Coordinates of C-alpha atoms in Angstrom, one line a residue:
Chain A
M250 CA -91.6 -95.1 -45.7
T251 CA -91.3 -91.5 -45.3
A252 CA -89.3 -90.1 -42.4
I253 CA -91.3 -88.1 -40.0
K254 CA -89.6 -84.9 -39.1
V255 CA -90.1 -84.0 -35.5
A256 CA -89.9 -80.3 -34.7
P257 CA -87.5 -79.7 -31.9
S258 CA -89.2 -78.8 -28.7
S259 CA -88.7 -75.3 -27.6
A260 CA -86.4 -76.3 -24.7
E261 CA -84.1 -78.1 -27.1
A262 CA -84.1 -75.2 -29.5
L263 CA -83.2 -72.9 -26.7
E264 CA -80.4 -75.2 -25.6
E265 CA -79.2 -75.3 -29.2
D266 CA -79.3 -71.4 -29.4
R267 CA -77.3 -71.2 -26.2
R268 CA -74.6 -73.5 -27.6
V269 CA -74.4 -71.6 -30.9
S270 CA -74.0 -68.3 -29.2
A271 CA -71.4 -69.6 -26.7
L272 CA -69.4 -70.9 -29.7
R273 CA -69.7 -67.6 -31.4
V274 CA -68.4 -65.7 -28.4
A275 CA -65.6 -68.2 -28.1
L276 CA -64.8 -67.7 -31.8
R277 CA -64.9 -63.9 -31.5
T278 CA -62.6 -63.9 -28.5
F279 CA -60.2 -66.1 -30.4
V280 CA -60.2 -64.1 -33.7
A281 CA -59.7 -60.9 -31.7
N282 CA -56.3 -62.3 -30.6
K283 CA -54.2 -61.5 -33.7
L284 CA -51.2 -63.3 -32.3
A285 CA -53.2 -66.5 -32.0
V286 CA -54.6 -66.2 -35.6
A287 CA -51.0 -65.7 -36.8
S288 CA -49.9 -68.8 -34.9
L289 CA -52.6 -70.8 -36.5
V290 CA -51.5 -69.7 -39.9
I291 CA -47.9 -70.5 -39.1
L292 CA -48.8 -74.0 -37.9
V293 CA -50.9 -74.6 -41.1
L294 CA -47.9 -73.5 -43.2
I295 CA -45.5 -75.8 -41.2
V296 CA -47.8 -78.8 -41.7
L297 CA -48.1 -78.0 -45.4
F298 CA -44.3 -77.7 -45.6
C299 CA -43.7 -81.1 -43.9
F300 CA -46.5 -83.2 -45.5
V301 CA -47.0 -81.6 -48.9
G302 CA -43.5 -80.3 -49.4
P303 CA -41.9 -83.7 -50.3
F304 CA -44.3 -84.0 -53.3
V305 CA -43.0 -80.7 -54.7
Y306 CA -39.3 -81.1 -53.6
H307 CA -38.1 -84.6 -54.3
T308 CA -35.0 -85.8 -52.4
N309 CA -33.3 -89.1 -51.6
Q310 CA -33.7 -89.6 -47.9
V311 CA -32.8 -93.3 -47.9
S312 CA -29.2 -93.8 -48.8
A313 CA -26.3 -91.9 -47.2
S314 CA -23.5 -90.6 -49.3
L315 CA -20.0 -89.8 -48.0
L316 CA -19.2 -87.8 -51.2
L317 CA -22.0 -85.4 -50.4
E318 CA -21.6 -84.9 -46.7
N319 CA -21.7 -81.4 -45.1
Q320 CA -22.1 -79.5 -48.4
P321 CA -23.1 -75.8 -48.2
P322 CA -26.3 -74.7 -49.9
S323 CA -26.2 -74.8 -53.7
S324 CA -28.7 -75.1 -56.5
A325 CA -28.7 -78.9 -56.2
H326 CA -29.3 -78.8 -52.4
I327 CA -31.1 -75.6 -51.5
L328 CA -30.2 -75.9 -47.7
G329 CA -27.0 -77.9 -48.1
T330 CA -26.5 -81.5 -46.9
S331 CA -26.5 -83.3 -43.6
P332 CA -23.4 -85.0 -42.0
A333 CA -24.5 -88.2 -43.7
G334 CA -24.9 -86.4 -47.1
R335 CA -28.6 -86.2 -47.3
D336 CA -30.5 -83.2 -48.6
E337 CA -31.1 -81.0 -45.5
L338 CA -34.3 -79.3 -46.8
G339 CA -35.9 -82.7 -47.6
R340 CA -34.7 -83.9 -44.2
L341 CA -36.4 -81.0 -42.4
M342 CA -39.7 -82.0 -44.1
L343 CA -39.3 -85.7 -43.1
G344 CA -38.2 -84.8 -39.6
G345 CA -41.2 -82.5 -39.3
Q346 CA -43.6 -85.3 -40.1
S347 CA -42.5 -87.5 -37.3
T348 CA -42.3 -84.5 -34.9
I349 CA -45.8 -83.3 -35.7
E350 CA -47.3 -86.8 -35.6
L351 CA -45.7 -87.5 -32.2
G352 CA -46.8 -84.2 -30.8
L353 CA -50.5 -84.7 -31.7
A354 CA -50.5 -88.4 -30.7
V355 CA -49.0 -87.6 -27.3
G356 CA -51.4 -84.7 -26.8
L357 CA -54.4 -87.0 -27.5
L358 CA -53.1 -90.0 -25.5
A359 CA -52.0 -88.1 -22.5
S360 CA -55.2 -86.1 -22.4
A361 CA -57.4 -89.2 -22.7
F362 CA -55.6 -91.1 -20.1
G363 CA -55.2 -88.1 -17.7
L364 CA -59.0 -87.4 -18.1
I365 CA -59.9 -91.0 -17.2
W366 CA -57.5 -91.3 -14.3
G367 CA -58.3 -87.8 -12.9
T368 CA -62.1 -88.1 -13.0
I369 CA -62.1 -91.5 -11.5
S370 CA -59.7 -90.5 -8.7
G371 CA -61.5 -87.2 -7.9
F372 CA -65.0 -88.6 -8.2
I373 CA -64.6 -91.7 -6.1
G374 CA -62.4 -90.1 -3.5
G375 CA -61.3 -91.8 -0.3
L376 CA -58.7 -94.6 -0.3
V377 CA -58.9 -95.0 -4.1
D378 CA -58.1 -91.4 -4.6
S379 CA -55.2 -91.5 -2.2
V380 CA -53.7 -94.5 -3.9
M381 CA -54.2 -93.2 -7.4
M382 CA -52.7 -89.8 -6.5
R383 CA -49.7 -91.3 -4.7
I384 CA -48.9 -93.2 -7.9
V385 CA -49.0 -89.9 -9.8
D386 CA -46.9 -88.2 -7.2
A387 CA -44.3 -90.9 -7.3
L388 CA -44.0 -90.9 -11.0
L389 CA -43.9 -87.1 -11.1
S390 CA -41.0 -87.0 -8.7
I391 CA -38.8 -89.0 -11.1
P392 CA -37.4 -86.3 -13.4
F393 CA -39.1 -87.1 -16.7
L394 CA -36.0 -87.2 -18.9
F395 CA -34.4 -89.8 -16.6
F396 CA -37.6 -91.8 -16.8
V397 CA -37.9 -91.5 -20.6
I398 CA -34.3 -92.4 -21.1
L399 CA -34.6 -95.4 -18.8
L400 CA -37.6 -96.7 -20.7
A401 CA -36.0 -95.9 -24.1
S402 CA -32.9 -97.8 -23.2
I403 CA -34.9 -100.9 -22.2
V404 CA -37.0 -101.0 -25.4
R405 CA -35.7 -100.6 -29.0
P406 CA -37.3 -97.3 -30.1
T407 CA -39.9 -97.0 -32.8
L408 CA -42.0 -93.9 -33.3
W409 CA -44.9 -95.6 -31.6
L410 CA -42.9 -96.7 -28.6
I411 CA -41.5 -93.2 -28.2
I412 CA -45.0 -91.8 -28.4
L413 CA -46.1 -94.3 -25.6
V414 CA -43.0 -93.5 -23.5
I415 CA -43.5 -89.7 -23.7
S416 CA -47.3 -90.1 -23.1
G417 CA -46.5 -92.3 -20.2
V418 CA -44.9 -89.3 -18.5
S419 CA -47.1 -86.7 -20.0
W420 CA -50.5 -87.7 -18.6
L421 CA -49.5 -87.2 -14.9
S422 CA -50.0 -83.5 -14.6
T423 CA -53.1 -83.7 -16.7
A424 CA -54.5 -86.3 -14.2
R425 CA -53.8 -83.9 -11.4
L426 CA -55.4 -81.0 -13.1
V427 CA -58.5 -83.0 -14.0
R428 CA -58.8 -84.4 -10.5
G429 CA -58.8 -80.8 -9.1
E430 CA -61.6 -79.8 -11.5
T431 CA -63.6 -82.9 -10.7
L432 CA -63.4 -82.2 -7.0
T433 CA -65.0 -78.7 -7.5
L434 CA -67.5 -80.0 -10.1
K435 CA -68.6 -82.8 -7.8
T436 CA -70.0 -80.3 -5.3
R437 CA -72.0 -78.3 -7.9
D438 CA -75.8 -78.4 -7.4
Y439 CA -76.7 -80.1 -10.7
V440 CA -74.4 -83.0 -10.1
V441 CA -75.6 -83.4 -6.5
A442 CA -79.2 -83.2 -7.8
A443 CA -78.5 -85.8 -10.5
A444 CA -76.9 -88.1 -8.0
G445 CA -80.0 -87.6 -5.8
F446 CA -82.2 -88.9 -8.6
G447 CA -80.2 -92.1 -8.5
T448 CA -78.1 -91.6 -11.6
P449 CA -75.4 -94.3 -11.7
R450 CA -71.8 -93.1 -11.0
W451 CA -70.4 -93.9 -14.4
R452 CA -73.2 -91.9 -16.0
L453 CA -72.5 -88.9 -13.7
I454 CA -68.9 -89.0 -14.7
A455 CA -69.6 -89.4 -18.4
R456 CA -72.5 -86.9 -18.7
H457 CA -71.7 -84.2 -16.1
I458 CA -68.1 -84.3 -15.1
M459 CA -66.1 -85.1 -18.3
P460 CA -67.9 -82.7 -20.6
N461 CA -67.3 -79.8 -18.2
V462 CA -63.6 -80.6 -17.8
L463 CA -63.2 -80.5 -21.5
G464 CA -62.3 -76.8 -21.8
V465 CA -59.4 -77.0 -19.4
L466 CA -58.4 -80.3 -20.9
V467 CA -58.1 -78.9 -24.4
V468 CA -55.9 -76.0 -23.2
N469 CA -53.7 -78.5 -21.3
G470 CA -53.6 -80.9 -24.2
T471 CA -52.4 -78.1 -26.5
L472 CA -49.6 -77.3 -24.2
K473 CA -48.8 -81.0 -23.9
V474 CA -48.2 -81.1 -27.7
A475 CA -45.6 -78.4 -27.3
D476 CA -43.9 -80.1 -24.4
A477 CA -43.9 -83.4 -26.2
I478 CA -42.2 -81.8 -29.2
L479 CA -39.5 -80.4 -26.9
T480 CA -39.0 -83.8 -25.2
F481 CA -38.8 -85.5 -28.5
A482 CA -36.2 -83.0 -29.7
A483 CA -34.2 -83.6 -26.5
L484 CA -34.3 -87.4 -27.1
G485 CA -33.3 -86.9 -30.7
Y486 CA -30.4 -84.7 -29.5
L487 CA -29.3 -87.4 -27.0
G488 CA -29.4 -90.0 -29.8
L489 CA -32.2 -92.0 -28.2
S490 CA -34.6 -91.7 -31.1
I491 CA -35.5 -93.8 -34.1
P492 CA -32.4 -94.9 -36.1
P493 CA -31.7 -93.3 -39.5
P494 CA -32.8 -92.9 -42.2
A495 CA -35.8 -91.9 -40.1
T496 CA -35.3 -88.5 -38.5
N497 CA -36.8 -85.8 -36.5
W498 CA -35.9 -82.1 -35.8
G499 CA -34.0 -83.0 -32.6
E500 CA -31.8 -85.5 -34.5
I501 CA -31.1 -82.9 -37.3
L502 CA -30.2 -80.3 -34.7
A503 CA -27.8 -82.8 -33.0
G504 CA -25.9 -83.0 -36.3
G505 CA -25.7 -79.2 -36.4
V506 CA -24.5 -79.0 -32.8
N507 CA -21.8 -81.6 -33.5
N508 CA -20.5 -79.5 -36.3
I509 CA -21.0 -76.2 -34.5
F510 CA -17.3 -75.2 -34.5
D511 CA -17.1 -75.8 -38.3
G512 CA -19.6 -73.1 -39.1
Y513 CA -22.1 -75.4 -40.9
W514 CA -24.9 -73.0 -40.1
W515 CA -27.4 -74.7 -42.5
Q516 CA -27.4 -77.8 -40.3
L517 CA -28.3 -75.9 -37.2
W518 CA -30.4 -72.8 -37.7
P519 CA -33.2 -74.0 -40.1
A520 CA -34.1 -76.9 -37.8
A521 CA -33.7 -74.6 -34.7
I522 CA -36.1 -72.0 -36.2
L523 CA -38.6 -74.7 -37.2
I524 CA -38.7 -76.2 -33.7
V525 CA -38.9 -72.8 -31.9
L526 CA -41.5 -71.5 -34.3
T527 CA -43.7 -74.6 -34.0
V528 CA -43.5 -74.8 -30.2
L529 CA -44.0 -71.0 -29.9
A530 CA -47.1 -71.0 -32.1
I531 CA -48.6 -73.9 -30.1
N532 CA -47.9 -72.1 -26.8
V533 CA -49.5 -68.9 -28.1
L534 CA -52.4 -70.9 -29.3
G535 CA -52.7 -72.6 -25.9
D536 CA -52.7 -69.3 -24.1
A537 CA -55.4 -67.9 -26.5
L538 CA -57.5 -71.0 -25.9
R539 CA -57.2 -70.5 -22.2
D540 CA -58.5 -67.0 -22.6
V541 CA -61.5 -68.4 -24.6
V542 CA -62.2 -71.0 -21.9
E543 CA -61.9 -68.4 -19.1
S544 CA -64.2 -66.0 -20.9
R545 CA -66.7 -68.9 -21.3
L546 CA -66.5 -69.7 -17.6
A547 CA -66.9 -66.0 -16.7
Q548 CA -70.2 -65.9 -18.6
H549 CA -71.8 -68.6 -16.4
Chain B
M44 CA -48.3 -76.5 12.3
I45 CA -46.7 -79.6 13.7
R46 CA -49.6 -81.7 12.5
Y47 CA -49.2 -80.1 9.0
I48 CA -45.5 -81.0 8.9
L49 CA -46.1 -84.5 10.1
K50 CA -48.8 -85.1 7.5
R51 CA -46.6 -83.8 4.7
C52 CA -43.7 -86.0 6.0
G53 CA -46.0 -89.0 6.0
Q54 CA -47.0 -88.3 2.4
A55 CA -43.4 -87.9 1.4
I56 CA -42.5 -91.3 2.9
I57 CA -45.4 -93.0 1.1
T58 CA -44.3 -91.4 -2.1
I59 CA -40.7 -92.6 -1.7
I60 CA -41.9 -96.1 -1.0
A61 CA -44.1 -95.9 -4.2
V62 CA -41.0 -94.7 -6.2
S63 CA -39.0 -97.6 -4.9
I64 CA -41.7 -100.1 -5.9
I65 CA -41.9 -98.5 -9.4
V66 CA -38.1 -98.8 -9.8
F67 CA -38.1 -102.3 -8.5
I68 CA -40.8 -103.3 -11.0
I69 CA -38.8 -101.7 -13.9
L70 CA -35.8 -103.8 -12.6
H71 CA -37.8 -106.9 -13.1
L72 CA -39.2 -105.9 -16.5
L73 CA -35.8 -105.7 -18.0
P74 CA -35.6 -107.9 -21.1
G75 CA -33.8 -111.1 -20.1
G76 CA -33.6 -109.8 -16.5
L77 CA -31.0 -107.9 -14.6
V78 CA -28.5 -110.8 -14.8
R79 CA -28.5 -110.9 -18.6
A80 CA -28.2 -107.1 -18.6
Q81 CA -25.1 -107.4 -16.5
L82 CA -23.4 -110.4 -18.0
G83 CA -24.4 -109.9 -21.6
Q84 CA -26.2 -112.2 -24.0
K85 CA -23.2 -114.6 -24.4
A86 CA -23.0 -115.7 -20.7
S87 CA -23.3 -119.4 -20.1
P88 CA -26.2 -120.9 -18.1
V89 CA -23.9 -121.7 -15.3
Q90 CA -22.7 -118.2 -15.0
V91 CA -26.2 -116.9 -15.1
H92 CA -27.4 -119.3 -12.4
A93 CA -24.4 -118.5 -10.2
L94 CA -25.2 -114.7 -10.4
E95 CA -28.9 -115.4 -9.8
V96 CA -28.1 -117.3 -6.7
Q97 CA -25.6 -114.6 -5.6
E98 CA -28.1 -111.8 -6.2
G99 CA -30.9 -113.7 -4.6
L100 CA -33.1 -113.6 -7.7
L101 CA -34.7 -117.0 -7.1
R102 CA -36.6 -116.0 -3.9
P103 CA -40.2 -114.8 -3.9
L104 CA -40.6 -111.2 -5.2
P105 CA -41.8 -109.5 -1.9
V106 CA -38.7 -110.9 -0.2
Q107 CA -36.5 -109.7 -3.0
Y108 CA -38.1 -106.3 -2.8
L109 CA -37.5 -106.0 0.9
T110 CA -33.9 -107.1 0.7
W111 CA -33.3 -104.8 -2.2
A112 CA -35.0 -101.9 -0.4
W113 CA -33.1 -102.6 2.9
N114 CA -29.8 -102.6 1.0
A115 CA -30.8 -99.4 -0.9
L116 CA -31.7 -97.8 2.5
R117 CA -28.2 -98.5 3.7
G118 CA -26.7 -97.1 0.6
N119 CA -26.0 -100.3 -1.3
F120 CA -27.4 -100.0 -4.8
G121 CA -25.6 -102.9 -6.3
Y122 CA -22.5 -103.2 -8.5
S123 CA -21.8 -101.9 -12.0
Y124 CA -20.0 -104.6 -14.0
K125 CA -19.5 -102.1 -16.8
L126 CA -17.7 -99.5 -14.7
S127 CA -16.3 -102.1 -12.2
E128 CA -17.4 -99.9 -9.3
N129 CA -20.0 -99.9 -6.5
V130 CA -23.0 -97.9 -7.6
S131 CA -23.0 -96.1 -4.3
T132 CA -19.4 -95.0 -4.9
L133 CA -20.4 -93.6 -8.3
L134 CA -23.4 -91.9 -6.9
A135 CA -21.4 -90.2 -4.1
E136 CA -19.0 -88.8 -6.7
Y137 CA -21.5 -87.6 -9.4
V138 CA -24.7 -86.7 -7.6
P139 CA -23.3 -83.8 -5.5
R140 CA -22.2 -82.1 -8.7
T141 CA -25.7 -82.2 -10.2
F142 CA -27.1 -81.0 -6.9
F143 CA -24.6 -78.1 -7.0
L144 CA -25.5 -77.2 -10.6
V145 CA -29.3 -77.3 -9.9
A146 CA -29.1 -75.4 -6.6
I147 CA -27.0 -72.5 -8.0
S148 CA -29.0 -72.1 -11.2
L149 CA -32.3 -72.2 -9.3
L150 CA -31.0 -69.6 -6.9
F151 CA -30.0 -67.3 -9.7
A152 CA -33.3 -68.0 -11.5
V153 CA -35.4 -67.0 -8.5
A154 CA -33.3 -63.9 -7.9
I155 CA -33.9 -62.8 -11.5
A156 CA -37.4 -64.0 -12.2
I157 CA -39.1 -62.6 -9.1
P158 CA -38.2 -58.9 -9.6
M159 CA -38.7 -59.3 -13.3
G160 CA -42.2 -60.8 -13.0
L161 CA -43.2 -58.2 -10.5
W162 CA -42.1 -55.4 -12.8
Q163 CA -43.8 -57.0 -15.8
G164 CA -47.1 -57.5 -13.9
Y165 CA -46.9 -53.9 -12.7
R166 CA -46.2 -52.6 -16.2
R167 CA -48.8 -54.9 -17.8
N168 CA -49.3 -54.5 -21.5
R169 CA -46.8 -51.7 -21.9
A170 CA -44.1 -51.9 -24.4
D171 CA -41.4 -53.1 -22.0
D172 CA -43.7 -55.8 -20.6
H173 CA -44.5 -57.0 -24.1
A174 CA -40.8 -57.1 -25.0
L175 CA -39.9 -59.1 -21.9
S176 CA -42.9 -61.4 -22.2
G177 CA -42.1 -62.1 -25.8
T178 CA -38.5 -62.9 -25.1
M179 CA -39.4 -65.1 -22.2
L180 CA -42.0 -67.0 -24.3
I181 CA -39.4 -67.6 -27.1
M182 CA -36.9 -68.9 -24.5
Y183 CA -39.7 -71.0 -23.0
S184 CA -40.4 -72.5 -26.4
M185 CA -36.7 -73.5 -27.0
P186 CA -35.4 -76.9 -26.1
T187 CA -32.9 -76.5 -23.3
F188 CA -30.0 -77.7 -25.4
L189 CA -30.8 -75.2 -28.1
L190 CA -30.6 -72.5 -25.5
G191 CA -27.2 -73.8 -24.5
V192 CA -26.1 -73.9 -28.2
V193 CA -27.2 -70.3 -28.7
L194 CA -25.1 -69.3 -25.7
I195 CA -22.1 -71.3 -27.0
V196 CA -22.4 -69.5 -30.3
V197 CA -22.7 -66.1 -28.8
L198 CA -20.5 -66.3 -25.7
N199 CA -17.9 -68.8 -27.0
I200 CA -17.6 -68.5 -30.7
W201 CA -18.5 -64.9 -31.4
L202 CA -17.3 -63.4 -28.2
P203 CA -14.8 -65.8 -26.6
V204 CA -15.8 -65.1 -23.0
F205 CA -16.5 -68.6 -21.6
P206 CA -15.2 -72.1 -22.4
S207 CA -17.7 -74.4 -24.1
T208 CA -17.1 -77.4 -21.9
A209 CA -17.1 -77.7 -18.2
S210 CA -15.2 -81.0 -18.1
N211 CA -11.8 -79.6 -17.0
F212 CA -12.9 -78.4 -13.6
G213 CA -11.1 -81.3 -11.9
G214 CA -13.8 -83.2 -10.1
S215 CA -13.9 -81.5 -6.8
L216 CA -16.3 -78.7 -6.0
T217 CA -13.6 -76.2 -5.9
I218 CA -14.4 -74.5 -9.2
D219 CA -13.1 -72.2 -11.8
A220 CA -16.2 -70.1 -12.2
T221 CA -15.7 -69.4 -15.9
D222 CA -15.8 -73.2 -16.7
L223 CA -19.2 -73.5 -15.1
A224 CA -20.6 -70.2 -16.4
L225 CA -22.3 -71.5 -19.5
P226 CA -24.0 -74.6 -17.9
I227 CA -25.3 -72.5 -15.1
I228 CA -26.5 -69.6 -17.3
T229 CA -28.3 -72.1 -19.6
L230 CA -30.1 -73.9 -16.8
C231 CA -30.9 -70.6 -15.1
L232 CA -32.4 -69.0 -18.2
A233 CA -34.6 -72.0 -18.8
N234 CA -36.0 -71.5 -15.3
V235 CA -36.2 -67.7 -15.5
S236 CA -38.5 -68.0 -18.5
Y237 CA -40.7 -70.4 -16.6
F238 CA -40.9 -68.6 -13.3
S239 CA -41.2 -65.1 -14.6
R240 CA -44.2 -66.0 -16.7
Y241 CA -45.9 -67.4 -13.7
M242 CA -44.8 -64.6 -11.4
R243 CA -46.2 -62.0 -13.9
S244 CA -49.7 -63.6 -14.0
A245 CA -49.7 -64.1 -10.2
V246 CA -48.9 -60.3 -9.8
I247 CA -51.6 -59.4 -12.3
D248 CA -54.2 -61.6 -10.5
N249 CA -53.2 -60.1 -7.1
M250 CA -53.4 -56.5 -8.4
L251 CA -57.1 -57.1 -9.1
E252 CA -57.8 -58.3 -5.5
D253 CA -59.9 -56.4 -3.1
Y254 CA -57.1 -55.8 -0.6
V255 CA -55.2 -53.8 -3.2
R256 CA -58.2 -51.6 -3.8
T257 CA -58.5 -51.2 0.0
A258 CA -54.9 -50.2 0.3
K259 CA -55.2 -47.8 -2.6
S260 CA -58.3 -46.2 -1.1
K261 CA -56.4 -45.8 2.2
G262 CA -53.9 -43.7 0.2
A263 CA -51.0 -46.2 0.2
R264 CA -48.4 -45.4 -2.4
N265 CA -48.0 -47.7 -5.4
R266 CA -44.6 -48.8 -4.3
T267 CA -45.8 -49.8 -0.9
I268 CA -48.7 -51.7 -2.3
L269 CA -46.5 -53.5 -4.8
L270 CA -43.6 -54.4 -2.4
R271 CA -45.5 -54.9 0.8
H272 CA -48.7 -56.6 -0.4
V273 CA -48.6 -57.9 -4.0
L274 CA -45.0 -59.2 -3.8
R275 CA -45.7 -61.2 -0.6
N276 CA -48.9 -62.8 -2.0
S277 CA -47.4 -63.6 -5.4
L278 CA -44.3 -65.0 -3.8
N279 CA -46.3 -67.6 -2.0
S280 CA -47.7 -69.2 -5.1
T281 CA -44.4 -68.9 -6.9
L282 CA -42.7 -70.8 -4.1
T283 CA -45.0 -73.9 -4.8
L284 CA -44.0 -73.6 -8.4
L285 CA -40.3 -73.8 -7.3
G286 CA -41.0 -77.2 -5.7
L287 CA -43.0 -78.5 -8.7
S288 CA -40.3 -77.4 -11.1
L289 CA -37.6 -79.5 -9.4
P290 CA -38.0 -82.6 -11.6
Y291 CA -38.1 -80.3 -14.6
T292 CA -34.9 -78.6 -13.6
V293 CA -33.1 -81.8 -12.9
S294 CA -34.2 -83.1 -16.3
G295 CA -32.8 -79.9 -17.7
S296 CA -29.5 -80.5 -15.9
L297 CA -29.2 -83.9 -17.7
I298 CA -29.3 -82.1 -21.1
V299 CA -26.9 -79.3 -19.9
E300 CA -24.5 -81.9 -18.5
A301 CA -24.5 -83.8 -21.8
L302 CA -24.1 -80.6 -23.8
F303 CA -21.2 -79.1 -21.8
N304 CA -19.7 -82.4 -20.7
Y305 CA -20.2 -81.6 -17.1
P306 CA -19.5 -84.7 -15.0
G307 CA -22.7 -84.9 -13.0
A308 CA -25.4 -87.6 -12.4
G309 CA -27.0 -86.6 -15.7
L310 CA -23.9 -87.3 -17.8
L311 CA -23.3 -90.6 -15.9
F312 CA -26.9 -91.5 -16.5
W313 CA -26.7 -90.8 -20.2
N314 CA -23.5 -92.7 -20.6
S315 CA -24.9 -95.6 -18.6
A316 CA -28.0 -95.7 -20.8
Q317 CA -25.9 -96.2 -23.9
T318 CA -24.0 -99.1 -22.3
R319 CA -27.3 -100.3 -20.7
D320 CA -25.7 -100.3 -17.3
F321 CA -29.0 -100.9 -15.4
P322 CA -27.7 -100.9 -11.8
V323 CA -26.3 -97.4 -12.3
L324 CA -29.4 -96.2 -14.1
L325 CA -31.8 -97.4 -11.4
G326 CA -29.6 -96.2 -8.6
I327 CA -29.5 -92.7 -10.1
V328 CA -33.3 -92.7 -10.7
L329 CA -33.9 -93.7 -7.1
V330 CA -31.6 -91.2 -5.5
I331 CA -32.7 -88.3 -7.7
A332 CA -36.4 -89.1 -7.1
V333 CA -35.8 -89.2 -3.4
M334 CA -34.0 -85.9 -3.5
T335 CA -36.9 -84.4 -5.5
V336 CA -39.5 -85.6 -3.0
L337 CA -37.4 -84.1 -0.2
G338 CA -37.0 -80.9 -2.0
N339 CA -40.8 -80.7 -2.5
L340 CA -41.3 -81.5 1.2
I341 CA -39.0 -78.6 2.2
V342 CA -40.9 -76.2 -0.1
D343 CA -44.2 -77.4 1.2
I344 CA -43.2 -76.9 4.8
L345 CA -41.8 -73.4 3.9
Y346 CA -45.1 -72.6 2.1
G347 CA -47.0 -73.6 5.3
V348 CA -44.8 -71.3 7.3
V349 CA -45.3 -68.4 5.0
D350 CA -49.0 -68.8 4.4
P351 CA -51.1 -70.1 7.4
R352 CA -54.1 -70.8 5.1
V353 CA -52.3 -73.8 3.5
R354 CA -52.0 -75.7 6.8
V355 CA -55.8 -76.0 7.2
Q356 CA -56.4 -77.7 3.9

C-alpha cells in the first residue's frame, strides 16, 4: 500500500505559517537579549561540569577519610578537601547533579499540578473555586520552610521525597496565577463561542484554556526551578537533606560555613559561586522568557 | 468599606480554620502517632495506652479535632516531653523575638526599597539603574544564609564591627543593638532585593500611564509627577506584596536565627525538628500561620483604605 499524501488545506497552512512566524519573533526577542543568551551558555556549562565532569575528573566520593580532612588545594585535590576528607571539586559535581535534578523535577511537578488545580478552580468557579482557593490560602500562610522542615522531619529524606516535599509547597502560587489567567480566558469570545456549541467542559479546559496559560506557566516554572534550588540549599544547610555520601550544594556550603573562622575558603566560595551563578542565570532566563511571552501577547 | 472589612475578616477566619485542619491532619499522619513520637519507640503498650486515654486519642476524629481546636484557642498546645515544658510557655517566650526580628527588618526593608525602586524606575536603563538592578538580582539569587555568611565575613572577620552571634542578648527584648545588627541586616537585605525589584517595575508601568502624560502636558514638574502621582500608585501595589511576602520573610527568619543563634521561634523549631518534638513543631506552625493570616488581613484592610477600587472587587 502506498501512503496517500494529503495536501494541507490552505487554512491549515496559514495556521502553520502563523505559528512559525510567532516562534521566529519569540526567538528573535530572546536572542536580542544578550544577558539571556549568556545565561543559557552558563547553564549549559554548569550542566556539563556536573554530569560530564566526573568522567574526566575521577574522585572517591564514597569513603570518608580523617587523614585527608580540610586539606587546602593541591595537585592531588585541585579544590582541596571537605570536612570529611572527600575531594571538593568532585563533590561540587556530585552535589550539582542532585541540585539540578531537584530543580527541574520541582519545576515540572509544581507547574503540572498548579496548572491542573488552577484551571479547574478558575473554570468551574462557585463553591468549588472557593474551597480550592481557601486550601491554597491556608497552605500559603504557613511559612514554607516551617512546612518543609515539618514534613522532612516526619519522613526520612531521599531525593525523591525532598522533591515531593518542595513541590508540595511550590505549586501553590502557580495555582493562584493559573486561576487568575483562567478567569480572564474564560470570558474570551472564542471560549464562550465554543461553550455555546456544546463543547464539553474538560475539552474546553484542555483545548482552549490550558494551551493559552502555557506561556505564563513556563515563565513561572522557570522561576520555580530557581526557588527550588534555593530551598534545597537551605535544607542542606540546615542538615535536613539526604545523608552522606550523597550531597548537594547546600550541604557543601554548610561545611564551609562551619569552618568559616578557620579560613578554609575552598569549602565555601566555590559552592557559593556555583549556587548564585545557577540561580542568577535561571532568574535572568525567566525574565527574558517573560519578555518573550509579553511581546507575543502584545502582538495579538 | 465596612462590608469589605467584614468580608476580608470572614475569609481570614476560614483560612485559619483550614490551617488548623491541615495541622491536625499532619498530627495524625505522624508515623506511629503522636504518642509514639512523645514516648519513643521503647515505650510499653501499657504506657502507650495510658497516654492515649489521657490525650483522648481513642475518641472519634471530629471530636478529637474540636477538643484540640478548643484547647488551642485557649492557648493550650499540649506538652513537650522533650523540653519538659508546656508548649504555650515556650511559644510565649520565643515567638515575640521572631516577631520583633521580622517587624524591624521589614520596616527597614520598606524604608530602603521604596525610595530605591522609585529612583531606579525613574532612571530606567541608565548606568546607575543597571548597577543597582544587577546588585539586587545577585542578592535575590543568593540563599538567605549565604547572604548572612557574606555579611559575617565582611563585617565580622574582615572588619570586626559586629558580633557573629546574637545569642548573648539575654532573652528579654531589651537589646544590645550591635548583637542584633547582623541578623537584622541579613533579613532586611533579603527583602530589599525583593521589594525594590517589584517597586522598580511598578514605577516603570505607572510612568507609561495616561495620567502621567496628562500631568506632563499640564506642565507639572518631574519631581511633582514622581512624588505625587507615581509614588502613590506604585506604593499601593507594593503594599500587597508586603503582605504576600510575610511567609517568605518568616521563613527567612528561621534561617537567620539558625545562622546567628538568635533564640526565636525559628531556632526553637529547628531544634525541635531534630529531636522530633512534634507538639512544639505543630504549635509553632499554627501560631506563625495565624500571625501570617492576621498580617495579611491588616495589609488587605490598609490596601482597601488607600485604594478605594479594591473594595469593589
